[in-house]
CSV table of C-alpha atoms and ligand atoms in Angstrom, one decimal:
chain,number,residue,atom,x,y,z
A,23,UNK,CA,0.0,0.0,0.0
A,24,UNK,CA,1.3,3.5,-0.7
A,25,UNK,CA,2.0,5.5,2.4
A,26,UNK,CA,-0.2,8.2,1.0
A,27,UNK,CA,-3.3,6.9,-0.8
A,28,UNK,CA,-3.6,10.4,-2.4
A,29,UNK,CA,-0.9,12.9,-2.9
A,30,UNK,CA,-1.1,15.2,0.1
A,31,UNK,CA,-2.6,18.4,-1.0
A,32,UNK,CA,-0.4,20.8,-3.0
A,33,UNK,CA,2.4,18.3,-2.9
A,34,UNK,CA,4.4,18.3,-6.2
A,35,UNK,CA,5.6,14.9,-7.3
A,36,UNK,CA,8.7,15.2,-9.5
A,37,UNK,CA,8.1,14.0,-13.0
A,38,UNK,CA,11.3,12.0,-13.2
A,39,UNK,CA,13.2,10.6,-10.3
A,40,UNK,CA,16.6,9.0,-11.0
A,41,UNK,CA,18.2,6.8,-8.3
A,42,UNK,CA,21.8,5.7,-7.8
A,43,UNK,CA,21.3,2.3,-6.0
A,44,UNK,CA,24.5,2.5,-3.9
A,45,UNK,CA,25.7,0.8,-0.7
A,46,UNK,CA,24.9,-2.9,-1.4
A,47,UNK,CA,28.5,-4.0,-0.8
A,48,UNK,CA,28.7,-2.1,2.6
A,49,UNK,CA,25.3,-3.5,3.6
A,50,UNK,CA,26.6,-7.0,3.1
A,51,UNK,CA,29.9,-6.3,4.8
A,52,UNK,CA,28.2,-5.0,7.9
A,53,UNK,CA,26.5,-8.4,8.1
A,54,UNK,CA,29.6,-10.4,7.3
A,55,UNK,CA,27.9,-11.6,4.1
A,56,UNK,CA,29.4,-11.7,0.6
A,57,UNK,CA,28.9,-8.6,-1.6
A,58,UNK,CA,26.6,-10.7,-3.8
A,59,UNK,CA,24.1,-10.9,-0.9
A,60,UNK,CA,24.0,-7.1,-0.8
A,61,UNK,CA,23.0,-7.1,-4.5
A,62,UNK,CA,20.3,-9.6,-3.9
A,63,UNK,CA,18.9,-7.4,-1.1
A,64,UNK,CA,19.4,-4.3,-3.4
A,65,UNK,CA,17.4,-6.0,-6.2
A,66,UNK,CA,14.5,-6.6,-3.7
A,67,UNK,CA,14.6,-2.9,-2.7
A,68,UNK,CA,14.6,-1.9,-6.3
A,69,UNK,CA,11.4,-3.9,-7.0
A,70,UNK,CA,9.7,-2.6,-4.0
A,71,UNK,CA,10.6,1.1,-4.8
A,72,UNK,CA,9.6,0.7,-8.5
A,73,UNK,CA,6.3,-0.7,-7.5
A,74,UNK,CA,5.8,2.0,-4.9
A,75,UNK,CA,6.6,4.8,-7.5
A,76,UNK,CA,4.1,3.3,-9.8
A,77,UNK,CA,1.4,3.3,-7.1
A,78,UNK,CA,1.9,6.9,-6.2
A,79,UNK,CA,1.6,7.9,-9.9
A,80,UNK,CA,5.2,8.8,-10.7
A,81,UNK,CA,5.7,9.0,-14.4
A,82,UNK,CA,9.4,8.3,-14.8
A,83,UNK,CA,11.9,6.4,-12.6
A,84,UNK,CA,15.4,5.7,-13.8
A,85,UNK,CA,17.8,3.4,-11.8
A,86,UNK,CA,21.5,2.9,-12.2
A,87,UNK,CA,22.0,-0.9,-12.1
A,88,UNK,CA,25.4,-1.3,-13.8
A,89,UNK,CA,27.8,1.3,-15.0
A,90,UNK,CA,30.4,1.1,-17.8
A,91,UNK,CA,33.0,1.0,-15.0
A,92,UNK,CA,31.4,-1.8,-13.1
A,93,UNK,CA,33.1,-4.5,-15.4
A,94,UNK,CA,36.2,-3.9,-13.3
A,95,UNK,CA,34.6,-5.7,-10.3
A,96,UNK,CA,35.5,-9.3,-9.6
A,97,UNK,CA,34.0,-11.7,-12.2
A,98,UNK,CA,31.7,-13.5,-9.7
A,99,UNK,CA,30.2,-10.1,-8.6
A,100,UNK,CA,29.5,-9.1,-12.2
A,101,UNK,CA,27.9,-12.5,-12.9
A,102,UNK,CA,25.8,-12.1,-9.7
A,103,UNK,CA,24.4,-8.8,-10.8
A,104,UNK,CA,23.8,-10.2,-14.4
A,105,UNK,CA,21.9,-13.1,-12.8
A,106,UNK,CA,19.8,-10.8,-10.8
A,107,UNK,CA,19.0,-9.0,-13.9
A,108,UNK,CA,18.1,-12.3,-15.7
A,109,UNK,CA,15.7,-13.2,-12.8
A,110,UNK,CA,14.0,-9.9,-12.9
A,111,UNK,CA,13.6,-10.0,-16.7
A,112,UNK,CA,12.3,-13.5,-16.7
A,113,UNK,CA,9.6,-12.4,-14.3
A,114,UNK,CA,8.0,-10.3,-17.0
A,115,UNK,CA,4.7,-10.3,-15.1
A,116,UNK,CA,6.5,-7.6,-13.0
A,117,UNK,CA,5.6,-5.2,-15.8
A,118,UNK,CA,2.5,-6.6,-17.4
A,119,UNK,CA,0.4,-7.0,-14.3
A,120,UNK,CA,1.5,-3.7,-12.9
A,121,UNK,CA,1.2,-1.5,-16.0
A,122,UNK,CA,4.9,-0.6,-15.9
A,123,UNK,CA,6.6,0.3,-19.1
A,124,UNK,CA,10.2,-0.8,-19.0
A,125,UNK,CA,13.2,0.4,-21.0
A,126,UNK,CA,16.9,-0.3,-20.8
A,127,UNK,CA,19.4,2.5,-21.3
A,128,UNK,CA,23.1,2.0,-21.9
A,129,UNK,CA,25.3,0.1,-24.3
A,130,UNK,CA,23.5,-3.2,-24.3
A,131,UNK,CA,25.8,-4.7,-27.1
A,132,UNK,CA,28.3,-6.4,-24.7
A,133,UNK,CA,25.6,-8.1,-22.7
A,134,UNK,CA,25.0,-11.9,-23.0
A,135,UNK,CA,22.6,-12.8,-25.9
A,136,UNK,CA,20.0,-14.3,-23.6
A,137,UNK,CA,19.8,-11.1,-21.6
A,138,UNK,CA,19.5,-9.1,-24.8
A,139,UNK,CA,16.6,-11.3,-25.9
A,140,UNK,CA,14.9,-11.0,-22.6
A,141,UNK,CA,15.3,-7.2,-22.7
A,142,UNK,CA,13.7,-7.0,-26.1
A,143,UNK,CA,10.8,-9.3,-25.0
A,144,UNK,CA,10.1,-7.2,-21.9
A,145,UNK,CA,10.4,-3.9,-23.7
A,146,UNK,CA,8.1,-5.1,-26.4
A,147,UNK,CA,5.7,-6.7,-24.0
A,148,UNK,CA,5.3,-3.6,-21.8
A,149,UNK,CA,5.3,-1.0,-24.6
A,150,UNK,CA,1.6,-0.2,-24.2
A,151,UNK,CA,1.7,0.2,-20.4
A,152,UNK,CA,0.4,3.6,-19.3
A,153,UNK,CA,1.8,3.6,-15.7
A,154,UNK,CA,5.3,4.2,-14.6
A,155,UNK,CA,8.1,4.5,-17.3
A,156,UNK,CA,10.8,2.5,-15.7
A,157,UNK,CA,14.3,2.9,-17.2
A,158,UNK,CA,17.1,0.6,-16.0
A,159,UNK,CA,20.6,1.8,-16.8
A,160,UNK,CA,22.9,-1.2,-17.7
A,161,UNK,CA,26.4,-0.8,-19.0
A,162,UNK,CA,25.6,2.9,-18.8
A,163,UNK,CA,28.0,5.8,-18.7
A,164,UNK,CA,27.1,9.4,-19.2
A,165,UNK,CA,30.4,10.3,-21.0
A,166,UNK,CA,30.0,7.2,-23.2
A,167,UNK,CA,26.4,8.2,-24.0
A,168,UNK,CA,27.4,11.7,-25.1
A,169,UNK,CA,30.3,10.4,-27.1
A,170,UNK,CA,27.9,8.0,-29.0
A,171,UNK,CA,25.4,10.9,-29.6
A,172,UNK,CA,28.2,13.0,-31.1
A,173,UNK,CA,29.2,10.1,-33.4
A,174,UNK,CA,25.5,9.8,-34.5
A,175,UNK,CA,25.4,13.5,-35.3
A,176,UNK,CA,28.6,13.3,-37.4
A,177,UNK,CA,27.3,10.1,-39.2
A,178,UNK,CA,24.1,11.8,-40.0
A,179,UNK,CA,26.0,14.7,-41.6
A,180,UNK,CA,24.3,17.4,-39.5
A,181,UNK,CA,26.0,20.7,-40.2
A,182,UNK,CA,27.8,22.2,-37.2
A,183,UNK,CA,25.7,25.4,-37.3
A,184,UNK,CA,22.5,23.4,-37.0
A,185,UNK,CA,23.5,21.5,-33.9
A,186,UNK,CA,21.4,22.5,-30.9
A,187,UNK,CA,21.1,21.2,-27.4
A,188,UNK,CA,18.0,19.4,-28.6
A,189,UNK,CA,20.0,17.7,-31.3
A,190,UNK,CA,22.2,16.2,-28.6
A,191,UNK,CA,19.3,15.3,-26.2
A,192,UNK,CA,17.4,13.5,-28.9
A,193,UNK,CA,20.4,11.2,-29.6
A,194,UNK,CA,21.0,10.2,-26.0
A,195,UNK,CA,19.6,6.9,-24.7
A,196,UNK,CA,17.0,9.0,-22.9
A,197,UNK,CA,15.9,10.7,-26.1
A,198,UNK,CA,12.2,11.6,-25.9
A,199,UNK,CA,12.1,11.4,-22.1
A,200,UNK,CA,11.9,14.4,-19.8
A,201,UNK,CA,15.1,15.2,-17.9
A,202,UNK,CA,15.2,14.0,-14.3
A,203,UNK,CA,14.0,16.6,-11.8
A,204,UNK,CA,15.3,14.8,-8.8
A,205,UNK,CA,18.4,12.6,-8.3
A,206,UNK,CA,18.5,10.4,-5.2
A,207,UNK,CA,21.8,8.9,-4.0
A,208,UNK,CA,21.8,6.9,-0.7
A,209,UNK,CA,24.9,5.4,1.1
A,210,UNK,CA,26.6,8.6,2.1
A,211,UNK,CA,28.4,9.3,-1.2
A,212,UNK,CA,28.1,12.8,-2.8
A,213,UNK,CA,28.9,12.1,-6.5
A,214,UNK,CA,27.1,11.6,-9.8
A,215,UNK,CA,29.4,8.8,-10.9
A,216,UNK,CA,28.9,9.4,-14.6
A,217,UNK,CA,25.1,9.1,-14.2
A,218,UNK,CA,22.8,11.1,-16.5
A,219,UNK,CA,25.4,13.9,-16.5
A,220,UNK,CA,23.8,15.8,-19.4
A,221,UNK,CA,20.3,15.2,-18.3
A,222,UNK,CA,20.9,16.3,-14.7
A,223,UNK,CA,22.0,19.9,-15.5
A,224,UNK,CA,19.1,21.4,-13.5
A,225,UNK,CA,18.1,18.4,-11.3
A,226,UNK,CA,17.7,18.7,-7.5
A,227,UNK,CA,19.8,16.2,-5.5
A,228,UNK,CA,19.0,14.3,-2.4
A,229,UNK,CA,21.6,12.4,-0.4
A,230,UNK,CA,21.2,10.1,2.6
A,231,UNK,CA,23.4,7.8,4.7
A,232,UNK,CA,21.0,4.9,4.4
A,233,UNK,CA,22.4,2.0,2.4
A,234,UNK,CA,20.3,1.0,-0.7
A,235,UNK,CA,19.1,-2.4,0.6
A,236,UNK,CA,17.7,-0.5,3.7
A,237,UNK,CA,16.0,2.2,1.5
A,238,UNK,CA,12.2,2.1,2.0
A,239,UNK,CA,9.2,4.0,0.6
A,240,UNK,CA,9.4,6.1,3.8
A,241,UNK,CA,12.8,7.4,2.7
A,242,UNK,CA,11.4,8.1,-0.7
A,243,UNK,CA,8.5,10.0,0.9
A,244,UNK,CA,11.0,12.1,3.0
A,245,UNK,CA,13.0,12.8,-0.2
A,246,UNK,CA,9.9,13.9,-2.1
A,247,UNK,CA,8.8,16.2,0.9
A,248,UNK,CA,12.3,17.7,0.8
A,249,UNK,CA,12.0,18.2,-2.9
A,250,UNK,CA,8.8,20.2,-2.2
A,251,UNK,CA,10.9,22.7,-0.2
A,252,UNK,CA,13.4,23.3,-3.0
A,253,UNK,CA,13.2,26.6,-4.9
A,254,UNK,CA,13.8,25.7,-8.5
A,255,UNK,CA,14.8,28.7,-10.5
A,256,UNK,CA,16.5,27.3,-13.6
A,257,UNK,CA,19.0,30.1,-13.7
A,258,UNK,CA,16.3,32.8,-13.2
A,259,UNK,CA,15.6,34.8,-10.1
B,311,FPP,C1,26.2,-0.2,-6.1
B,311,FPP,O1,26.5,-0.6,-4.8
B,311,FPP,C2,25.3,-1.1,-6.7
B,311,FPP,C3,25.6,-1.7,-7.9
B,311,FPP,C4,26.8,-1.5,-8.7
B,311,FPP,C5,24.7,-2.8,-8.4
B,311,FPP,C6,23.2,-2.4,-8.3
B,311,FPP,C7,22.4,-3.6,-8.6
B,311,FPP,C8,21.3,-4.0,-8.0
B,311,FPP,C9,20.6,-3.1,-7.0
B,311,FPP,C10,20.6,-5.3,-8.3
B,311,FPP,C11,20.3,-5.6,-9.7
B,311,FPP,C12,19.4,-4.7,-10.4
B,311,FPP,C13,18.3,-5.1,-11.1
B,311,FPP,C14,17.7,-4.1,-12.0
B,311,FPP,C15,17.6,-6.4,-10.9
B,311,FPP,P1,28.0,-1.0,-4.4
B,311,FPP,O2,28.2,-2.5,-4.8
B,311,FPP,O3,29.0,-0.1,-5.1
B,311,FPP,O4,28.0,-0.8,-2.9
B,311,FPP,P2,29.3,-0.4,-2.0
B,311,FPP,O5,29.6,1.0,-2.5
B,311,FPP,O6,28.8,-0.4,-0.6
B,311,FPP,O7,30.4,-1.3,-2.2
């Protein structure tokens, strides 16, 4: 059940929340468990939060599940995260029954063939959903995304004088999506870590010491309440 059945009066829900799901490893370490157990717990939190966002009527949620830099982690940890992704994708009912439209952003090419097939099936199967637009960033890096957009522009032969900010935005993985208004990073780190660096130009940020597996809808509600006290001026006065 949502904590609020209705949005409290006058409360503004961001249109697009982006989350850096950080702290799984430390959560596991604190319990003398392997890092992979932290990712298992993190995946549960992810499902819970995505479902909750859908229930309160959020339109866009984008989560950082695996970065272009995460391949540097031990092989078994990378495999563990990929297996969690497989489990999630196989359970396609996640999206269908819940009216969630799922999309993957990032360079999907290096992923295993079975994962790529599952991604395609789930994206196709949920394309008519009208609830939450859930984007999962896999093998995603903001600098890589911008580099690829520049290559597309050059390959399309667009004259330099005709290139606008929109030309670039349209060629990012997030093309057609509104920019995130609100970026949440738990686990006590204060960095963007190459996440949605172009799209976050005017986003509000929310940090918390809570580790991602411990993140609950109550934390999200607190974050949204704080968002409501921000004064967004977009460079104006
Ligand atoms: C960062 O915490 C987390 C990751 C790199 C992986 C996130 C993956 C999941 C939450 C599960 C899989 C996702 C889906 C979509 C099923 P960290 O490992 O860097 O934690 P630490 O900083 O405490 O070491």
